[in-house]
Every structure is written in structure tokens, then in C-alpha cells.
Amino acid sequence: LFCSHTVTFGATRSLLWHQGVKEQDIRELLYRGDGWPGRIRLRLTNGNERCISSLSPLWTSIFGSFLWTPRRCLMCGDLTNESADISFGDPWLPEIINSEHEGESIVIARTKEGDELLRNAANEGYLALSAIPPAKVIQSQSTFLHFKKINLRERMSLLRVLGGTKLQAPRGRSGSTFGNRILAVMPVLASNLGAAFAPALKYIPPVVLKVQTSMFNMLYRSLRRRDLKRL
């Protein structure tokens, strides 16, 4: 699977707290489902259900704040699972988001075996394949391709200074600019604060999370366009 980053279960606890749901009252919790991009579904012991959109402002702010993101995620440079035979990911493209609701995925076959498996499955009717230009794949993942490939060196350098890792920053493409250094500070600082104050994070007002995430995304959009065009 493509993976931008993950969050600890503390992020889910924060979501439940803001929804007024107690953990002991949950019979089943599903993070995705009901089409694409899907909903978080809570099935409660009293028989009731609670559904929250995966793109709801509350969940996207919690997920995108990096407060619940493990430090190791900030050192990862692999968004699309480059060592896999087959990689699958969400198609974050305007034309697909506006029209596709069943669960279409971007698929990359990286080996002969993976390619044959996909084609055989398509020939036997288990799935339908259609071609997509590589540039569209890059466009669909551009935010976190920048995060994983361009901003990584700045984050790694910062983590080394803070004593968070002894790993060397990777060589290759670099986002060594003032903007990228500021961009690196935000998730590293959030992750460290989250680790230090984990039990109290759920009390952060949603509006504060939303403002913090919006500022991060606004800076990201300007840097992403410039850096990806430059590279």
C-alpha cells in the first residue's frame, strides 16, 4: 500500500473523545468502508452506529497535525512501497475524486511476476485495469512525494541535531531551502510534543488542530509546486 504516514491509536482516542464515545461502548471500529474515500464506522454495544467521513475536518486535522505521528514515520522515504511486486494507492486526482465512489485504486506493477499476476486477474474478470500516465500518478501523490523525497533530508538533519536519530540523511534530491527547513520543523516539533504530552492531546480544541494543519498545508502547496517543477 501507498503510505504517507500513520498515527498512533491516540489519534483514534482523540476522535472518540470529541465524538463523545467511550471505548468500552464500541463493539466494532472500521477505518475505511462504504465506498471511497470512505467513512469511519463505529458500531456500539447498544446497537447504534456512528459514521464519520474519512475526509471530515476533525479527522483530517487529527491525522494531518503530526501530533500522533511516530517519529520513525518522519524518517521514511518510501511513499509507494518501492520494494513490492505490486503497489496500490488512493487516486487523489480531482477528476477521480469528483466521479469515483466505489474504490478505484492506482496500481503499479514493479516486477514481471507482479505484472503477470495483475494481467491474469484482469483476464479472468477479477478486476478491471486501465492505463494511467506516470505523470498522473505523481500528481495524485505530489504532496507526500515531496514530503518523502524532497523534505526528508531537512527533517533527518533536524532529528540528528535533536538527538532523535543517528541515521544519516539520504543523498540525492534535496529541498535544502529556507522554506523546506521551516516545513521540516513543523512535523518534527508536532511529533515530539505529541510524544511528550500524549495523554493530554485529546483536549486540544478541534479549531486549533484545524488552524495548525491549514498553515502546514498552505506552506506545503507553495513549496510543492516550486520544488517539483524544479526537479
mmCIF file with all atom_site columns, C-alpha atoms in Angstrom:
data_model
loop_
_atom_site.group_PDB
_atom_site.id
_atom_site.type_symbol
_atom_site.label_atom_id
_atom_site.label_alt_id
_atom_site.label_comp_id
_atom_site.label_asym_id
_atom_site.label_entity_id
_atom_site.label_seq_id
_atom_site.pdbx_PDB_ins_code
_atom_site.Cartn_x
_atom_site.Cartn_y
_atom_site.Cartn_z
_atom_site.occupancy
_atom_site.B_iso_or_equiv
_atom_site.pdbx_formal_charge
_atom_site.auth_seq_id
_atom_site.auth_comp_id
_atom_site.auth_asym_id
_atom_site.auth_atom_id
_atom_site.pdbx_PDB_model_num
ATOM 1   C CA . LEU A 1 1   ? 0.000   0.000   0.000   1.00 0.00 ? 1   LEU A CA 1
ATOM 2   C CA . PHE A 1 2   ? 0.993   3.621   -0.531  1.00 0.00 ? 2   PHE A CA 1
ATOM 3   C CA . CYS A 1 3   ? 1.561   5.179   2.909   1.00 0.00 ? 3   CYS A CA 1
ATOM 4   C CA . SER A 1 4   ? 2.068   8.853   3.684   1.00 0.00 ? 4   SER A CA 1
ATOM 5   C CA . HIS A 1 5   ? 2.384   8.270   7.438   1.00 0.00 ? 5   HIS A CA 1
ATOM 6   C CA . THR A 1 6   ? 0.490   6.583   10.214  1.00 0.00 ? 6   THR A CA 1
ATOM 7   C CA . VAL A 1 7   ? -0.863  7.695   13.561  1.00 0.00 ? 7   VAL A CA 1
ATOM 8   C CA . THR A 1 8   ? -0.926  6.008   16.951  1.00 0.00 ? 8   THR A CA 1
ATOM 9   C CA . PHE A 1 9   ? -4.164  4.803   18.475  1.00 0.00 ? 9   PHE A CA 1
ATOM 10  C CA . GLY A 1 10  ? -4.110  8.010   20.492  1.00 0.00 ? 10  GLY A CA 1
ATOM 11  C CA . ALA A 1 11  ? -5.431  9.757   17.387  1.00 0.00 ? 11  ALA A CA 1
ATOM 12  C CA . THR A 1 12  ? -8.444  7.445   17.405  1.00 0.00 ? 12  THR A CA 1
ATOM 13  C CA . ARG A 1 13  ? -8.925  8.054   21.131  1.00 0.00 ? 13  ARG A CA 1
ATOM 14  C CA . SER A 1 14  ? -8.985  11.786  20.451  1.00 0.00 ? 14  SER A CA 1
ATOM 15  C CA . LEU A 1 15  ? -11.576 11.315  17.700  1.00 0.00 ? 15  LEU A CA 1
ATOM 16  C CA . LEU A 1 16  ? -13.746 9.215   20.024  1.00 0.00 ? 16  LEU A CA 1
ATOM 17  C CA . TRP A 1 17  ? -13.426 11.768  22.832  1.00 0.00 ? 17  TRP A CA 1
ATOM 18  C CA . HIS A 1 18  ? -14.592 14.598  20.560  1.00 0.00 ? 18  HIS A CA 1
ATOM 19  C CA . GLN A 1 19  ? -17.482 12.401  19.394  1.00 0.00 ? 19  GLN A CA 1
ATOM 20  C CA . GLY A 1 20  ? -18.496 11.662  22.976  1.00 0.00 ? 20  GLY A CA 1
ATOM 21  C CA . VAL A 1 21  ? -17.963 7.913   22.548  1.00 0.00 ? 21  VAL A CA 1
ATOM 22  C CA . LYS A 1 22  ? -16.390 5.740   25.255  1.00 0.00 ? 22  LYS A CA 1
ATOM 23  C CA . GLU A 1 23  ? -14.026 2.958   24.196  1.00 0.00 ? 23  GLU A CA 1
ATOM 24  C CA . GLN A 1 24  ? -15.852 0.364   26.294  1.00 0.00 ? 24  GLN A CA 1
ATOM 25  C CA . ASP A 1 25  ? -19.062 1.130   24.364  1.00 0.00 ? 25  ASP A CA 1
ATOM 26  C CA . ILE A 1 26  ? -17.568 0.141   20.991  1.00 0.00 ? 26  ILE A CA 1
ATOM 27  C CA . ARG A 1 27  ? -18.266 -3.298  19.549  1.00 0.00 ? 27  ARG A CA 1
ATOM 28  C CA . GLU A 1 28  ? -16.521 -2.720  16.213  1.00 0.00 ? 28  GLU A CA 1
ATOM 29  C CA . LEU A 1 29  ? -14.436 0.036   14.648  1.00 0.00 ? 29  LEU A CA 1
ATOM 30  C CA . LEU A 1 30  ? -13.791 0.250   10.896  1.00 0.00 ? 30  LEU A CA 1
ATOM 31  C CA . TYR A 1 31  ? -11.475 2.907   9.493   1.00 0.00 ? 31  TYR A CA 1
ATOM 32  C CA . ARG A 1 32  ? -12.495 2.624   5.841   1.00 0.00 ? 32  ARG A CA 1
ATOM 33  C CA . GLY A 1 33  ? -15.577 1.360   4.060   1.00 0.00 ? 33  GLY A CA 1
ATOM 34  C CA . ASP A 1 34  ? -18.865 2.358   2.417   1.00 0.00 ? 34  ASP A CA 1
ATOM 35  C CA . GLY A 1 35  ? -17.204 3.261   -0.861  1.00 0.00 ? 35  GLY A CA 1
ATOM 36  C CA . TRP A 1 36  ? -14.313 5.628   -1.440  1.00 0.00 ? 36  TRP A CA 1
ATOM 37  C CA . PRO A 1 37  ? -12.802 7.622   0.172   1.00 0.00 ? 37  PRO A CA 1
ATOM 38  C CA . GLY A 1 38  ? -14.985 6.025   2.786   1.00 0.00 ? 38  GLY A CA 1
ATOM 39  C CA . ARG A 1 39  ? -16.111 6.528   6.350   1.00 0.00 ? 39  ARG A CA 1
ATOM 40  C CA . ILE A 1 40  ? -15.013 5.582   9.823   1.00 0.00 ? 40  ILE A CA 1
ATOM 41  C CA . ARG A 1 41  ? -17.803 3.424   11.242  1.00 0.00 ? 41  ARG A CA 1
ATOM 42  C CA . LEU A 1 42  ? -18.363 2.850   14.941  1.00 0.00 ? 42  LEU A CA 1
ATOM 43  C CA . ARG A 1 43  ? -20.721 0.027   15.914  1.00 0.00 ? 43  ARG A CA 1
ATOM 44  C CA . LEU A 1 44  ? -21.702 0.377   19.551  1.00 0.00 ? 44  LEU A CA 1
ATOM 45  C CA . THR A 1 45  ? -22.666 -2.251  22.084  1.00 0.00 ? 45  THR A CA 1
ATOM 46  C CA . ASN A 1 46  ? -26.192 -0.780  22.305  1.00 0.00 ? 46  ASN A CA 1
ATOM 47  C CA . GLY A 1 47  ? -26.740 -1.482  18.596  1.00 0.00 ? 47  GLY A CA 1
ATOM 48  C CA . ASN A 1 48  ? -26.309 2.107   17.406  1.00 0.00 ? 48  ASN A CA 1
ATOM 49  C CA . GLU A 1 49  ? -23.865 3.142   14.679  1.00 0.00 ? 49  GLU A CA 1
ATOM 50  C CA . ARG A 1 50  ? -21.845 6.323   14.285  1.00 0.00 ? 50  ARG A CA 1
ATOM 51  C CA . CYS A 1 51  ? -20.250 7.227   10.942  1.00 0.00 ? 51  CYS A CA 1
ATOM 52  C CA . ILE A 1 52  ? -17.567 9.859   10.371  1.00 0.00 ? 52  ILE A CA 1
ATOM 53  C CA . SER A 1 53  ? -16.286 10.749  6.909   1.00 0.00 ? 53  SER A CA 1
ATOM 54  C CA . SER A 1 54  ? -12.617 9.926   6.304   1.00 0.00 ? 54  SER A CA 1
ATOM 55  C CA . LEU A 1 55  ? -12.368 13.471  4.935   1.00 0.00 ? 55  LEU A CA 1
ATOM 56  C CA . SER A 1 56  ? -14.183 15.142  7.835   1.00 0.00 ? 56  SER A CA 1
ATOM 57  C CA . PRO A 1 57  ? -12.445 18.304  9.111   1.00 0.00 ? 57  PRO A CA 1
ATOM 58  C CA . LEU A 1 58  ? -11.964 16.730  12.552  1.00 0.00 ? 58  LEU A CA 1
ATOM 59  C CA . TRP A 1 59  ? -10.286 13.531  11.357  1.00 0.00 ? 59  TRP A CA 1
ATOM 60  C CA . THR A 1 60  ? -8.173  15.207  8.650   1.00 0.00 ? 60  THR A CA 1
ATOM 61  C CA . SER A 1 61  ? -6.956  17.735  11.251  1.00 0.00 ? 61  SER A CA 1
ATOM 62  C CA . ILE A 1 62  ? -6.100  14.975  13.730  1.00 0.00 ? 62  ILE A CA 1
ATOM 63  C CA . PHE A 1 63  ? -4.411  12.860  11.052  1.00 0.00 ? 63  PHE A CA 1
ATOM 64  C CA . GLY A 1 64  ? -2.615  15.774  9.397   1.00 0.00 ? 64  GLY A CA 1
ATOM 65  C CA . SER A 1 65  ? -1.387  17.504  12.551  1.00 0.00 ? 65  SER A CA 1
ATOM 66  C CA . PHE A 1 66  ? 1.517   15.010  13.069  1.00 0.00 ? 66  PHE A CA 1
ATOM 67  C CA . LEU A 1 67  ? 0.893   15.187  16.826  1.00 0.00 ? 67  LEU A CA 1
ATOM 68  C CA . TRP A 1 68  ? 0.097   11.458  16.856  1.00 0.00 ? 68  TRP A CA 1
ATOM 69  C CA . THR A 1 69  ? 2.712   10.508  14.239  1.00 0.00 ? 69  THR A CA 1
ATOM 70  C CA . PRO A 1 70  ? 5.546   8.216   15.427  1.00 0.00 ? 70  PRO A CA 1
ATOM 71  C CA . ARG A 1 71  ? 8.988   9.729   14.930  1.00 0.00 ? 71  ARG A CA 1
ATOM 72  C CA . ARG A 1 72  ? 10.010  6.803   12.726  1.00 0.00 ? 72  ARG A CA 1
ATOM 73  C CA . CYS A 1 73  ? 7.424   7.894   10.131  1.00 0.00 ? 73  CYS A CA 1
ATOM 74  C CA . LEU A 1 74  ? 9.309   11.170  9.754   1.00 0.00 ? 74  LEU A CA 1
ATOM 75  C CA . MET A 1 75  ? 12.431  9.215   8.672   1.00 0.00 ? 75  MET A CA 1
ATOM 76  C CA . CYS A 1 76  ? 10.702  7.164   5.974   1.00 0.00 ? 76  CYS A CA 1
ATOM 77  C CA . GLY A 1 77  ? 11.426  7.953   2.328   1.00 0.00 ? 77  GLY A CA 1
ATOM 78  C CA . ASP A 1 78  ? 9.165   5.323   0.750   1.00 0.00 ? 78  ASP A CA 1
ATOM 79  C CA . LEU A 1 79  ? 5.666   6.516   -0.089  1.00 0.00 ? 79  LEU A CA 1
ATOM 80  C CA . THR A 1 80  ? 4.712   3.933   -2.706  1.00 0.00 ? 80  THR A CA 1
ATOM 81  C CA . ASN A 1 81  ? 6.219   0.703   -1.319  1.00 0.00 ? 81  ASN A CA 1
ATOM 82  C CA . GLU A 1 82  ? 9.017   0.590   -3.865  1.00 0.00 ? 82  GLU A CA 1
ATOM 83  C CA . SER A 1 83  ? 10.227  -2.925  -2.970  1.00 0.00 ? 83  SER A CA 1
ATOM 84  C CA . ALA A 1 84  ? 6.834   -4.555  -3.567  1.00 0.00 ? 84  ALA A CA 1
ATOM 85  C CA . ASP A 1 85  ? 5.861   -6.554  -6.646  1.00 0.00 ? 85  ASP A CA 1
ATOM 86  C CA . ILE A 1 86  ? 2.619   -4.583  -6.779  1.00 0.00 ? 86  ILE A CA 1
ATOM 87  C CA . SER A 1 87  ? 1.797   -1.263  -5.091  1.00 0.00 ? 87  SER A CA 1
ATOM 88  C CA . PHE A 1 88  ? -1.724  0.087   -4.542  1.00 0.00 ? 88  PHE A CA 1
ATOM 89  C CA . GLY A 1 89  ? -2.802  3.596   -3.568  1.00 0.00 ? 89  GLY A CA 1
ATOM 90  C CA . ASP A 1 90  ? -5.660  6.083   -3.407  1.00 0.00 ? 90  ASP A CA 1
ATOM 91  C CA . PRO A 1 91  ? -6.086  8.118   -6.627  1.00 0.00 ? 91  PRO A CA 1
ATOM 92  C CA . TRP A 1 92  ? -6.130  11.654  -5.221  1.00 0.00 ? 92  TRP A CA 1
ATOM 93  C CA . LEU A 1 93  ? -6.931  13.330  -8.545  1.00 0.00 ? 93  LEU A CA 1
ATOM 94  C CA . PRO A 1 94  ? -9.759  15.899  -8.953  1.00 0.00 ? 94  PRO A CA 1
ATOM 95  C CA . GLU A 1 95  ? -11.334 14.079  -11.875 1.00 0.00 ? 95  GLU A CA 1
ATOM 96  C CA . ILE A 1 96  ? -11.470 10.824  -9.897  1.00 0.00 ? 96  ILE A CA 1
ATOM 97  C CA . ILE A 1 97  ? -12.462 12.333  -6.535  1.00 0.00 ? 97  ILE A CA 1
ATOM 98  C CA . ASN A 1 98  ? -15.432 14.045  -8.191  1.00 0.00 ? 98  ASN A CA 1
ATOM 99  C CA . SER A 1 99  ? -16.717 10.977  -10.007 1.00 0.00 ? 99  SER A CA 1
ATOM 100 C CA . GLU A 1 100 ? -15.409 7.764   -8.421  1.00 0.00 ? 100 GLU A CA 1
ATOM 101 C CA . HIS A 1 101 ? -17.030 6.456   -5.241  1.00 0.00 ? 101 HIS A CA 1
ATOM 102 C CA . GLU A 1 102 ? -16.649 2.678   -5.415  1.00 0.00 ? 102 GLU A CA 1
ATOM 103 C CA . GLY A 1 103 ? -12.943 2.296   -4.678  1.00 0.00 ? 103 GLY A CA 1
ATOM 104 C CA . GLU A 1 104 ? -10.788 2.626   -7.786  1.00 0.00 ? 104 GLU A CA 1
ATOM 105 C CA . SER A 1 105 ? -7.058  2.412   -6.973  1.00 0.00 ? 105 SER A CA 1
ATOM 106 C CA . ILE A 1 106 ? -3.808  3.345   -8.626  1.00 0.00 ? 106 ILE A CA 1
ATOM 107 C CA . VAL A 1 107 ? -1.768  0.176   -9.221  1.00 0.00 ? 107 VAL A CA 1
ATOM 108 C CA . ILE A 1 108 ? 1.947   -0.057  -10.022 1.00 0.00 ? 108 ILE A CA 1
ATOM 109 C CA . ALA A 1 109 ? 3.435   -3.373  -11.146 1.00 0.00 ? 109 ALA A CA 1
ATOM 110 C CA . ARG A 1 110 ? 7.173   -3.271  -10.426 1.00 0.00 ? 110 ARG A CA 1
ATOM 111 C CA . THR A 1 111 ? 8.247   -6.793  -11.387 1.00 0.00 ? 111 THR A CA 1
ATOM 112 C CA . LYS A 1 112 ? 7.475   -9.276  -14.133 1.00 0.00 ? 112 LYS A CA 1
ATOM 113 C CA . GLU A 1 113 ? 5.720   -11.520 -11.609 1.00 0.00 ? 113 GLU A CA 1
ATOM 114 C CA . GLY A 1 114 ? 3.576   -8.665  -10.338 1.00 0.00 ? 114 GLY A CA 1
ATOM 115 C CA . ASP A 1 115 ? 2.642   -7.597  -13.844 1.00 0.00 ? 115 ASP A CA 1
ATOM 116 C CA . GLU A 1 116 ? 1.659   -11.137 -14.833 1.00 0.00 ? 116 GLU A CA 1
ATOM 117 C CA . LEU A 1 117 ? -0.450  -11.545 -11.690 1.00 0.00 ? 117 LEU A CA 1
ATOM 118 C CA . LEU A 1 118 ? -2.377  -8.352  -12.434 1.00 0.00 ? 118 LEU A CA 1
ATOM 119 C CA . ARG A 1 119 ? -2.926  -9.208  -16.096 1.00 0.00 ? 119 ARG A CA 1
ATOM 120 C CA . ASN A 1 120 ? -4.082  -12.744 -15.298 1.00 0.00 ? 120 ASN A CA 1
ATOM 121 C CA . ALA A 1 121 ? -6.532  -11.416 -12.701 1.00 0.00 ? 121 ALA A CA 1
ATOM 122 C CA . ALA A 1 122 ? -7.864  -8.921  -15.256 1.00 0.00 ? 122 ALA A CA 1
ATOM 123 C CA . ASN A 1 123 ? -8.156  -11.584 -17.982 1.00 0.00 ? 123 ASN A CA 1
ATOM 124 C CA . GLU A 1 124 ? -10.154 -13.800 -15.607 1.00 0.00 ? 124 GLU A CA 1
ATOM 125 C CA . GLY A 1 125 ? -12.511 -10.977 -14.671 1.00 0.00 ? 125 GLY A CA 1
ATOM 126 C CA . TYR A 1 126 ? -11.431 -10.427 -11.076 1.00 0.00 ? 126 TYR A CA 1
ATOM 127 C CA . LEU A 1 127 ? -10.518 -6.802  -11.688 1.00 0.00 ? 127 LEU A CA 1
ATOM 128 C CA . ALA A 1 128 ? -10.571 -4.158  -14.416 1.00 0.00 ? 128 ALA A CA 1
ATOM 129 C CA . LEU A 1 129 ? -7.389  -2.379  -15.482 1.00 0.00 ? 129 LEU A CA 1
ATOM 130 C CA . SER A 1 130 ? -6.976  0.858   -17.398 1.00 0.00 ? 130 SER A CA 1
ATOM 131 C CA . ALA A 1 131 ? -3.803  2.782   -18.171 1.00 0.00 ? 131 ALA A CA 1
ATOM 132 C CA . ILE A 1 132 ? -2.837  5.991   -16.377 1.00 0.00 ? 132 ILE A CA 1
ATOM 133 C CA . PRO A 1 133 ? 0.173   8.172   -17.333 1.00 0.00 ? 133 PRO A CA 1
ATOM 134 C CA . PRO A 1 134 ? 3.051   8.143   -14.805 1.00 0.00 ? 134 PRO A CA 1
ATOM 135 C CA . ALA A 1 135 ? 2.748   11.936  -14.547 1.00 0.00 ? 135 ALA A CA 1
ATOM 136 C CA . LYS A 1 136 ? -0.785  11.487  -13.229 1.00 0.00 ? 136 LYS A CA 1
ATOM 137 C CA . VAL A 1 137 ? 0.462   9.064   -10.575 1.00 0.00 ? 137 VAL A CA 1
ATOM 138 C CA . ILE A 1 138 ? 2.982   11.688  -9.461  1.00 0.00 ? 138 ILE A CA 1
ATOM 139 C CA . GLN A 1 139 ? 0.283   14.369  -9.460  1.00 0.00 ? 139 GLN A CA 1
ATOM 140 C CA . SER A 1 140 ? -2.020  12.204  -7.338  1.00 0.00 ? 140 SER A CA 1
ATOM 141 C CA . GLN A 1 141 ? 0.665   11.727  -4.666  1.00 0.00 ? 141 GLN A CA 1
ATOM 142 C CA . SER A 1 142 ? 2.541   15.012  -5.087  1.00 0.00 ? 142 SER A CA 1
ATOM 143 C CA . THR A 1 143 ? 2.169   16.293  -1.515  1.00 0.00 ? 143 THR A CA 1
ATOM 144 C CA . PHE A 1 144 ? 3.695   13.270  0.164   1.00 0.00 ? 144 PHE A CA 1
ATOM 145 C CA . LEU A 1 145 ? 6.153   12.549  -2.633  1.00 0.00 ? 145 LEU A CA 1
ATOM 146 C CA . HIS A 1 146 ? 7.554   15.949  -1.723  1.00 0.00 ? 146 HIS A CA 1
ATOM 147 C CA . PHE A 1 147 ? 7.397   15.048  1.977   1.00 0.00 ? 147 PHE A CA 1
ATOM 148 C CA . LYS A 1 148 ? 9.152   11.690  1.476   1.00 0.00 ? 148 LYS A CA 1
ATOM 149 C CA . LYS A 1 149 ? 11.647  12.554  -1.256  1.00 0.00 ? 149 LYS A CA 1
ATOM 150 C CA . ILE A 1 150 ? 12.468  16.250  -1.061  1.00 0.00 ? 150 ILE A CA 1
ATOM 151 C CA . ASN A 1 151 ? 11.853  17.370  2.518   1.00 0.00 ? 151 ASN A CA 1
ATOM 152 C CA . LEU A 1 152 ? 13.301  14.191  4.048   1.00 0.00 ? 152 LEU A CA 1
ATOM 153 C CA . ARG A 1 153 ? 16.893  15.448  4.262   1.00 0.00 ? 153 ARG A CA 1
ATOM 154 C CA . GLU A 1 154 ? 15.868  18.542  6.198   1.00 0.00 ? 154 GLU A CA 1
ATOM 155 C CA . ARG A 1 155 ? 13.840  16.500  8.684   1.00 0.00 ? 155 ARG A CA 1
ATOM 156 C CA . MET A 1 156 ? 16.622  13.949  9.148   1.00 0.00 ? 156 MET A CA 1
ATOM 157 C CA . SER A 1 157 ? 19.183  16.698  9.728   1.00 0.00 ? 157 SER A CA 1
ATOM 158 C CA . LEU A 1 158 ? 16.905  18.300  12.312  1.00 0.00 ? 158 LEU A CA 1
ATOM 159 C CA . LEU A 1 159 ? 16.266  14.984  14.063  1.00 0.00 ? 159 LEU A CA 1
ATOM 160 C CA . ARG A 1 160 ? 20.011  14.357  14.270  1.00 0.00 ? 160 ARG A CA 1
ATOM 161 C CA . VAL A 1 161 ? 20.512  17.748  15.929  1.00 0.00 ? 161 VAL A CA 1
ATOM 162 C CA . LEU A 1 162 ? 17.735  16.962  18.416  1.00 0.00 ? 162 LEU A CA 1
ATOM 163 C CA . GLY A 1 163 ? 19.183  13.525  19.155  1.00 0.00 ? 163 GLY A CA 1
ATOM 164 C CA . GLY A 1 164 ? 16.217  11.746  17.633  1.00 0.00 ? 164 GLY A CA 1
ATOM 165 C CA . THR A 1 165 ? 18.258  9.575   15.256  1.00 0.00 ? 165 THR A CA 1
ATOM 166 C CA . LYS A 1 166 ? 21.806  8.532   14.435  1.00 0.00 ? 166 LYS A CA 1
ATOM 167 C CA . LEU A 1 167 ? 20.849  7.756   10.837  1.00 0.00 ? 167 LEU A CA 1
ATOM 168 C CA . GLN A 1 168 ? 22.465  9.824   8.110   1.00 0.00 ? 168 GLN A CA 1
ATOM 169 C CA . ALA A 1 169 ? 20.285  11.989  5.920   1.00 0.00 ? 169 ALA A CA 1
ATOM 170 C CA . PRO A 1 170 ? 19.873  10.342  2.492   1.00 0.00 ? 170 PRO A CA 1
ATOM 171 C CA . ARG A 1 171 ? 21.758  11.586  -0.527  1.00 0.00 ? 171 ARG A CA 1
ATOM 172 C CA . GLY A 1 172 ? 20.083  12.632  -3.728  1.00 0.00 ? 172 GLY A CA 1
ATOM 173 C CA . ARG A 1 173 ? 17.268  15.095  -4.246  1.00 0.00 ? 173 ARG A CA 1
ATOM 174 C CA . SER A 1 174 ? 17.293  17.809  -1.630  1.00 0.00 ? 174 SER A CA 1
ATOM 175 C CA . GLY A 1 175 ? 14.922  20.508  -0.537  1.00 0.00 ? 175 GLY A CA 1
ATOM 176 C CA . SER A 1 176 ? 17.622  22.489  1.252   1.00 0.00 ? 176 SER A CA 1
ATOM 177 C CA . THR A 1 177 ? 15.939  25.889  1.221   1.00 0.00 ? 177 THR A CA 1
ATOM 178 C CA . PHE A 1 178 ? 14.663  28.174  3.953   1.00 0.00 ? 178 PHE A CA 1
ATOM 179 C CA . GLY A 1 179 ? 11.078  27.168  3.183   1.00 0.00 ? 179 GLY A CA 1
ATOM 180 C CA . ASN A 1 180 ? 11.906  23.480  3.417   1.00 0.00 ? 180 ASN A CA 1
ATOM 181 C CA . ARG A 1 181 ? 13.720  23.978  6.699   1.00 0.00 ? 181 ARG A CA 1
ATOM 182 C CA . ILE A 1 182 ? 10.614  25.640  8.137   1.00 0.00 ? 182 ILE A CA 1
ATOM 183 C CA . LEU A 1 183 ? 8.487   22.859  6.672   1.00 0.00 ? 183 LEU A CA 1
ATOM 184 C CA . ALA A 1 184 ? 10.696  20.247  8.373   1.00 0.00 ? 184 ALA A CA 1
ATOM 185 C CA . VAL A 1 185 ? 10.349  21.903  11.775  1.00 0.00 ? 185 VAL A CA 1
ATOM 186 C CA . MET A 1 186 ? 6.561   21.660  11.883  1.00 0.00 ? 186 MET A CA 1
ATOM 187 C CA . PRO A 1 187 ? 6.073   17.830  11.809  1.00 0.00 ? 187 PRO A CA 1
ATOM 188 C CA . VAL A 1 188 ? 9.195   17.179  13.915  1.00 0.00 ? 188 VAL A CA 1
ATOM 189 C CA . LEU A 1 189 ? 8.050   19.628  16.593  1.00 0.00 ? 189 LEU A CA 1
ATOM 190 C CA . ALA A 1 190 ? 4.490   18.262  16.500  1.00 0.00 ? 190 ALA A CA 1
ATOM 191 C CA . SER A 1 191 ? 5.663   14.647  16.780  1.00 0.00 ? 191 SER A CA 1
ATOM 192 C CA . ASN A 1 192 ? 7.930   15.462  19.739  1.00 0.00 ? 192 ASN A CA 1
ATOM 193 C CA . LEU A 1 193 ? 5.188   17.418  21.508  1.00 0.00 ? 193 LEU A CA 1
ATOM 194 C CA . GLY A 1 194 ? 2.754   14.587  20.867  1.00 0.00 ? 194 GLY A CA 1
ATOM 195 C CA . ALA A 1 195 ? 5.106   12.026  22.382  1.00 0.00 ? 195 ALA A CA 1
ATOM 196 C CA . ALA A 1 196 ? 5.709   14.206  25.443  1.00 0.00 ? 196 ALA A CA 1
ATOM 197 C CA . PHE A 1 197 ? 2.075   15.099  26.131  1.00 0.00 ? 197 PHE A CA 1
ATOM 198 C CA . ALA A 1 198 ? 0.227   12.106  24.644  1.00 0.00 ? 198 ALA A CA 1
ATOM 199 C CA . PRO A 1 199 ? -2.476  11.731  27.364  1.00 0.00 ? 199 PRO A CA 1
ATOM 200 C CA . ALA A 1 200 ? -3.456  15.400  27.096  1.00 0.00 ? 200 ALA A CA 1
ATOM 201 C CA . LEU A 1 201 ? -3.665  15.680  23.317  1.00 0.00 ? 201 LEU A CA 1
ATOM 202 C CA . LYS A 1 202 ? -7.348  14.812  23.133  1.00 0.00 ? 202 LYS A CA 1
ATOM 203 C CA . TYR A 1 203 ? -8.168  18.056  24.979  1.00 0.00 ? 203 TYR A CA 1
ATOM 204 C CA . ILE A 1 204 ? -6.795  20.217  22.157  1.00 0.00 ? 204 ILE A CA 1
ATOM 205 C CA . PRO A 1 205 ? -9.757  22.092  20.613  1.00 0.00 ? 205 PRO A CA 1
ATOM 206 C CA . PRO A 1 206 ? -10.504 20.972  17.036  1.00 0.00 ? 206 PRO A CA 1
ATOM 207 C CA . VAL A 1 207 ? -10.216 24.559  15.807  1.00 0.00 ? 207 VAL A CA 1
ATOM 208 C CA . VAL A 1 208 ? -6.571  24.683  16.977  1.00 0.00 ? 208 VAL A CA 1
ATOM 209 C CA . LEU A 1 209 ? -5.793  21.455  15.101  1.00 0.00 ? 209 LEU A CA 1
ATOM 210 C CA . LYS A 1 210 ? -7.532  22.798  12.017  1.00 0.00 ? 210 LYS A CA 1
ATOM 211 C CA . VAL A 1 211 ? -5.557  26.071  12.046  1.00 0.00 ? 211 VAL A CA 1
ATOM 212 C CA . GLN A 1 212 ? -2.252  24.254  12.572  1.00 0.00 ? 212 GLN A CA 1
ATOM 213 C CA . THR A 1 213 ? -2.976  21.757  9.772   1.00 0.00 ? 213 THR A CA 1
ATOM 214 C CA . SER A 1 214 ? -4.158  24.526  7.422   1.00 0.00 ? 214 SER A CA 1
ATOM 215 C CA . MET A 1 215 ? -0.950  26.523  7.964   1.00 0.00 ? 215 MET A CA 1
ATOM 216 C CA . PHE A 1 216 ? 1.148   23.446  7.262   1.00 0.00 ? 216 PHE A CA 1
ATOM 217 C CA . ASN A 1 217 ? -0.807  22.626  4.093   1.00 0.00 ? 217 ASN A CA 1
ATOM 218 C CA . MET A 1 218 ? -0.661  26.208  2.836   1.00 0.00 ? 218 MET A CA 1
ATOM 219 C CA . LEU A 1 219 ? 3.139   26.291  3.117   1.00 0.00 ? 219 LEU A CA 1
ATOM 220 C CA . TYR A 1 220 ? 3.292   22.841  1.580   1.00 0.00 ? 220 TYR A CA 1
ATOM 221 C CA . ARG A 1 221 ? 1.307   23.784  -1.515  1.00 0.00 ? 221 ARG A CA 1
ATOM 222 C CA . SER A 1 222 ? 3.632   26.645  -2.431  1.00 0.00 ? 222 SER A CA 1
ATOM 223 C CA . LEU A 1 223 ? 6.820   24.621  -1.851  1.00 0.00 ? 223 LEU A CA 1
ATOM 224 C CA . ARG A 1 224 ? 5.476   21.534  -3.607  1.00 0.00 ? 224 ARG A CA 1
ATOM 225 C CA . ARG A 1 225 ? 4.682   23.356  -6.843  1.00 0.00 ? 225 ARG A CA 1
ATOM 226 C CA . ARG A 1 226 ? 8.064   25.091  -6.906  1.00 0.00 ? 226 ARG A CA 1
ATOM 227 C CA . ASP A 1 227 ? 10.222  22.101  -5.947  1.00 0.00 ? 227 ASP A CA 1
ATOM 228 C CA . LEU A 1 228 ? 8.520   19.505  -8.143  1.00 0.00 ? 228 LEU A CA 1
ATOM 229 C CA . LYS A 1 229 ? 8.747   21.890  -11.113 1.00 0.00 ? 229 LYS A CA 1
ATOM 230 C CA . ARG A 1 230 ? 12.441  22.484  -10.350 1.00 0.00 ? 230 ARG A CA 1
ATOM 231 C CA . LEU A 1 231 ? 13.199  18.755  -10.143 1.00 0.00 ? 231 LEU A CA 1
#
